[in-house]
Short mmCIF file of C-alpha atoms in Angstrom, two decimals:
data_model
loop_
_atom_site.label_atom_id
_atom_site.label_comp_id
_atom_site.label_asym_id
_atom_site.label_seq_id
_atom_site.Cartn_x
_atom_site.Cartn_y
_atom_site.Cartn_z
CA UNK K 178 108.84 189.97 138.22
CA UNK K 179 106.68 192.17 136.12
CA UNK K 180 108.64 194.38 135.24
CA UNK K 181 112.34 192.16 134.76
CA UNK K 182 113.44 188.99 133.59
CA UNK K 183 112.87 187.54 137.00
CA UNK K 184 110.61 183.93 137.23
CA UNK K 185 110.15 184.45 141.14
CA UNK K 186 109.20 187.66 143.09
CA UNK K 187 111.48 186.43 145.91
CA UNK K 188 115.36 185.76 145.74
CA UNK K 189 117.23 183.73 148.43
CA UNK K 190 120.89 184.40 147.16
CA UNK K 191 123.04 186.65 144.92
CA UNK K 192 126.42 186.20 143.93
CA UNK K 193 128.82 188.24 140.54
CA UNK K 194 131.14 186.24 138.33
CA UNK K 195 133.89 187.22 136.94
CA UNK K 196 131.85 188.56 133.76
CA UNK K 197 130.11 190.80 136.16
CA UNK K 198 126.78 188.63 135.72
CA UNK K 199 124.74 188.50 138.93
CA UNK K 200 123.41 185.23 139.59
CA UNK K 201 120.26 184.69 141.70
CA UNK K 202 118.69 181.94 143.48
CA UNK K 203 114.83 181.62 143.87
CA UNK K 204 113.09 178.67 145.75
CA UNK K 205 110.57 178.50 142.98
CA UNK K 206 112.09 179.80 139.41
CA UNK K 207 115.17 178.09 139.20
CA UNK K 208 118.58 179.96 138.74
CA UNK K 209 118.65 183.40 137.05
CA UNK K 210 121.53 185.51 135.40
CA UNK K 211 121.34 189.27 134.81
CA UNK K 212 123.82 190.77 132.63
CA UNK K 213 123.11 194.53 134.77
CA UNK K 214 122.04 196.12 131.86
CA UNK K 215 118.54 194.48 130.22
CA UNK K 216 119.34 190.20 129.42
CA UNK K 217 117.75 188.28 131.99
CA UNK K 218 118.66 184.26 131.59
CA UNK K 219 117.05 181.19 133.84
CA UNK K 220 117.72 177.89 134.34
CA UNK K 221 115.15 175.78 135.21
CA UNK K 222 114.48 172.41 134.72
CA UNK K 223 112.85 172.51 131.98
CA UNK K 224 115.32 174.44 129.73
CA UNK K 225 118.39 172.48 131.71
CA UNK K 226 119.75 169.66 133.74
CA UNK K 227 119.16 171.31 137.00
CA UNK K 228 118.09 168.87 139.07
CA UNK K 229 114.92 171.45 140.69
CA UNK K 230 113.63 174.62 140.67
CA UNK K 231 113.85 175.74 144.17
CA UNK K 232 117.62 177.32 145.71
CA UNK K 233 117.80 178.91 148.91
CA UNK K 234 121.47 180.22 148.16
CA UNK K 235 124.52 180.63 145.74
CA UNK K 236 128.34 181.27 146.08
CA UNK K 237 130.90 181.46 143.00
CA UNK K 238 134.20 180.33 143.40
CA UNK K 239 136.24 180.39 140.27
CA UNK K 240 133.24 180.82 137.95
CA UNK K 241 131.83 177.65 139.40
CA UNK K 242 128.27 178.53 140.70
CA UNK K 243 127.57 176.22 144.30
CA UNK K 244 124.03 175.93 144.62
CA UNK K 245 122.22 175.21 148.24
CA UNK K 246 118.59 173.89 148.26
CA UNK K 247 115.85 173.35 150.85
CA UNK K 248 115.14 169.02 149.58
CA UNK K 249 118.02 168.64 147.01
CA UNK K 250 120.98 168.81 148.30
CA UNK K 251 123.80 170.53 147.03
CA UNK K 252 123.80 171.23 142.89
CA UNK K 253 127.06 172.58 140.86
CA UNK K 254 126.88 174.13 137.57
CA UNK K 255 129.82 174.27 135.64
CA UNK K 256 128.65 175.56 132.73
CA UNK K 257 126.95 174.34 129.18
CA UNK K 258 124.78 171.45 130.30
CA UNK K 259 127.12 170.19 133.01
CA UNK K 260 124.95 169.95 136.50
CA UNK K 261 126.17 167.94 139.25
CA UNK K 262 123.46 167.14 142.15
CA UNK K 263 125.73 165.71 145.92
CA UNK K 264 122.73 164.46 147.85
CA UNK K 265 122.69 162.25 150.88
CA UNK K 266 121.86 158.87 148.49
CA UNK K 267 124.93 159.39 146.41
CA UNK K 268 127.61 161.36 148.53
CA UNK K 269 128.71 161.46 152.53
CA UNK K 270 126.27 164.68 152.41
CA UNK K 271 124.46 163.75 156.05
CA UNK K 272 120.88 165.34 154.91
CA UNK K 273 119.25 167.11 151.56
CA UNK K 274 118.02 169.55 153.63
CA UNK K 275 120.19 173.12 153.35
CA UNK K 276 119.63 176.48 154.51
CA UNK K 277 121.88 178.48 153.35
CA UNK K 278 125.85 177.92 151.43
CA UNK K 279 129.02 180.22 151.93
CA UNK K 280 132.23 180.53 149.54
CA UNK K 281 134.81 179.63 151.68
CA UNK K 282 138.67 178.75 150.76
CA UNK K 283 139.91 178.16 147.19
CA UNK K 284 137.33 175.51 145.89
CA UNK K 285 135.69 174.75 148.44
CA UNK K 286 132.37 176.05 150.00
CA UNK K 287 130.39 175.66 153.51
CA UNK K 288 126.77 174.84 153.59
CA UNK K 289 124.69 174.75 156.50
CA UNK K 290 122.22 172.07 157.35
CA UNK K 291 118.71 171.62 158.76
CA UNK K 292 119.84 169.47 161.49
CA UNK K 293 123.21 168.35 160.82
CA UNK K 294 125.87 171.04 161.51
CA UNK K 295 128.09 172.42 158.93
CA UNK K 296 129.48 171.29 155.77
CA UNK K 297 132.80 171.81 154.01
CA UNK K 298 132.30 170.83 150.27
CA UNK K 299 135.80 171.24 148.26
CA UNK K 300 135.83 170.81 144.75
CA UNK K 301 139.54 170.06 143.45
CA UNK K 302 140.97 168.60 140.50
CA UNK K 303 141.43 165.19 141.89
CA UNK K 304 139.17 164.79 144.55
CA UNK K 305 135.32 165.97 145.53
CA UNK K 306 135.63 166.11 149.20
CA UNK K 307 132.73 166.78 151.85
CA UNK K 308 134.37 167.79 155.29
CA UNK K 309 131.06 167.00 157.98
CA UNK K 310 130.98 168.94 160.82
CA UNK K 311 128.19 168.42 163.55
CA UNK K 312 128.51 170.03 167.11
CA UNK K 313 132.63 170.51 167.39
CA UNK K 314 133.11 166.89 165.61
CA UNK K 315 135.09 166.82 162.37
CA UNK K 316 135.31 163.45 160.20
CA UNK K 317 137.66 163.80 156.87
CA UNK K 318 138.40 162.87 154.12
CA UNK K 319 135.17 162.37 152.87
CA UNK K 320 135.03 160.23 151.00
CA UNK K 321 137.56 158.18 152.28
CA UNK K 322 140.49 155.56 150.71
CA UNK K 323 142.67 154.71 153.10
CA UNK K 324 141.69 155.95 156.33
CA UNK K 325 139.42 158.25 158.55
CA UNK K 326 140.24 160.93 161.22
CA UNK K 327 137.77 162.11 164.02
CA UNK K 328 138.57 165.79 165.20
CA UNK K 329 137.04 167.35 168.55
CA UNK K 330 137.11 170.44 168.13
CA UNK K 331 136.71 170.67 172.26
CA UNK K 332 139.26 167.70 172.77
CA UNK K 333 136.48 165.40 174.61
CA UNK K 334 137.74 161.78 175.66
CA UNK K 335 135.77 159.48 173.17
CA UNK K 336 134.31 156.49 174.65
CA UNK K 337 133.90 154.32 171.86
CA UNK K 338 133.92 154.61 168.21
CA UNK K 339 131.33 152.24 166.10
CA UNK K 340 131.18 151.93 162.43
CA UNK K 341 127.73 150.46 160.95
CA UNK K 342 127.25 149.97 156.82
CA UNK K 343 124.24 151.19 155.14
CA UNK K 344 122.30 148.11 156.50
CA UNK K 345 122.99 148.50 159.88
CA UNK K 346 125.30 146.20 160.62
CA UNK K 347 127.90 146.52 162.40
CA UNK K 348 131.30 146.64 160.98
CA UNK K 349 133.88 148.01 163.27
CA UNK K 350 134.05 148.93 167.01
CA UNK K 351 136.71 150.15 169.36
CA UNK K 352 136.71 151.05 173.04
CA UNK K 353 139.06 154.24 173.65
CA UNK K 354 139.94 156.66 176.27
CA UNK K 355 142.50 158.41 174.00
CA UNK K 356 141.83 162.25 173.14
CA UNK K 357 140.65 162.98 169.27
CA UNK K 358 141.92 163.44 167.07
CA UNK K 359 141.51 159.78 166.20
CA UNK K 360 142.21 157.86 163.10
CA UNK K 361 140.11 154.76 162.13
CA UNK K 362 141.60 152.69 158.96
CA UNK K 363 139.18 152.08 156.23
CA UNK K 364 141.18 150.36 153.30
CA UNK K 365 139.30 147.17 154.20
CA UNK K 366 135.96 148.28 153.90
CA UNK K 367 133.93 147.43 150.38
CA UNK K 368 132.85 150.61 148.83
CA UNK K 369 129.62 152.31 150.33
CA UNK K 370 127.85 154.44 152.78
CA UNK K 371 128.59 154.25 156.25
CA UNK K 372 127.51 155.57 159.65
CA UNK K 373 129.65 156.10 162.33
CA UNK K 374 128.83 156.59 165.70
CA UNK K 375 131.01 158.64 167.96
CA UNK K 376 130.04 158.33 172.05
CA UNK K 377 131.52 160.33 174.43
CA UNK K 378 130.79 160.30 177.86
CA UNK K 379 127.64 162.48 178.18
CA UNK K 380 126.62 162.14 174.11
CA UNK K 381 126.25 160.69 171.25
CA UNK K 382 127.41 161.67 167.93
CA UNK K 383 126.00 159.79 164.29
CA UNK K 384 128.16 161.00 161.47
CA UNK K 385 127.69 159.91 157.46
CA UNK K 386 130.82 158.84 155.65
CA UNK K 387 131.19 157.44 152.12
CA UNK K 388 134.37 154.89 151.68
CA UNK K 389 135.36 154.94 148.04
CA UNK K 390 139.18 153.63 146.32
CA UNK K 391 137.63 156.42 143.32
CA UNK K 392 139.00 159.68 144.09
#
């Protein structure tokens, strides 16, 4: 950084706009723009509403910049002063720990997890939707109105399905030997955080879900 506009000697991620800016993520300096030519620009949180400082990765889809961090979760800037921060205390994100974040379809992005799998974030203009995917297991919509599916991607005969709130207790259960996909309804639950735990017949699966009548 001595000799640019860069706050961190190391960058984690790189991504263009549509302006031909090239965005990069540091794990200590925040989130920095270069124009190509000689304007460096960084967001930090001390000029911004970023929520931190430290990114491990960026992708751009539609000029929205998806940011990936290493104890913060997932953070979207939109532009102007409009930061959004999905962690797992306020979204079905399963940890704050990310490694690394992909563009992936039209609005929506994949981040991989420390220890949970993938996850499909898609960003829409009615619905914020985070698609968890741990070891072949699928649950969506996320968060959820109506109802729930469960998708294997390896077709394994579920043993039971168990649904506990965010104080551990128990809310739903069901014994099955039916093949997944499987669709649990959730209209009836109050609005919250749940865990659901998937058991097949040699493992055991623990999924975050958020149910919400708020697209």
């Amino acid at each position: 950084n001595a000799n640019s506009g860069l706050p961190d000697n190391t960058a984690l991620g790189l991504a263009g706009d549509t302006g031909n800016n090239i965005w990069i993520a540091s794990p200590a300096g925040g989130i920095t723009v270069f124009d190509g030519s000689n304007s460096w620009l960084t967001f930090n949180t001390v000029n911004s509403n970023s929520p931190t400082n430290s990114f491990n990765g960026i992708a751009i889809a539609d000029d929205v910049k998806y940011l990936s961090s290493a104890a913060s979760g997932l953070v979207i800037y939109r532009g102007g002063t409009v930061w959004e921060n999905y962690t797992a205390s306020n979204s079905a994100m399963p940890q704050d720990e990310l490694l690394c974040i992909a563009a992936g379809d039209s609005g929506c992005v994949w981040l991989g997890t420390f220890s949970n799998g993938l996850v499909k974030y898609c960003d829409t203009d009615t619905v914020n939707s985070i698609s968890v995917q741990k070891d072949g297991v699928t649950i969506y919509p996320n968060p959820a109105a109506s109802w729930m599916l469960i998708h294997c991607r390896h077709h394994a005969p579920l043993k039971s399905i168990v649904v506990y709130d965010y104080s551990g207790r128990k809310i739903f259960s069901e014994k099955t030997i039916r093949f997944a996909p499987f669709e649990i309804a959730v209209a009836g639950f109050p609005d919250g955080i749940y865990f659901l735990e998937i058991v097949f017949n040699a493992r055991v699966e623990m999924m975050k879900f958020v149910k919400s009548e708020e697209p």
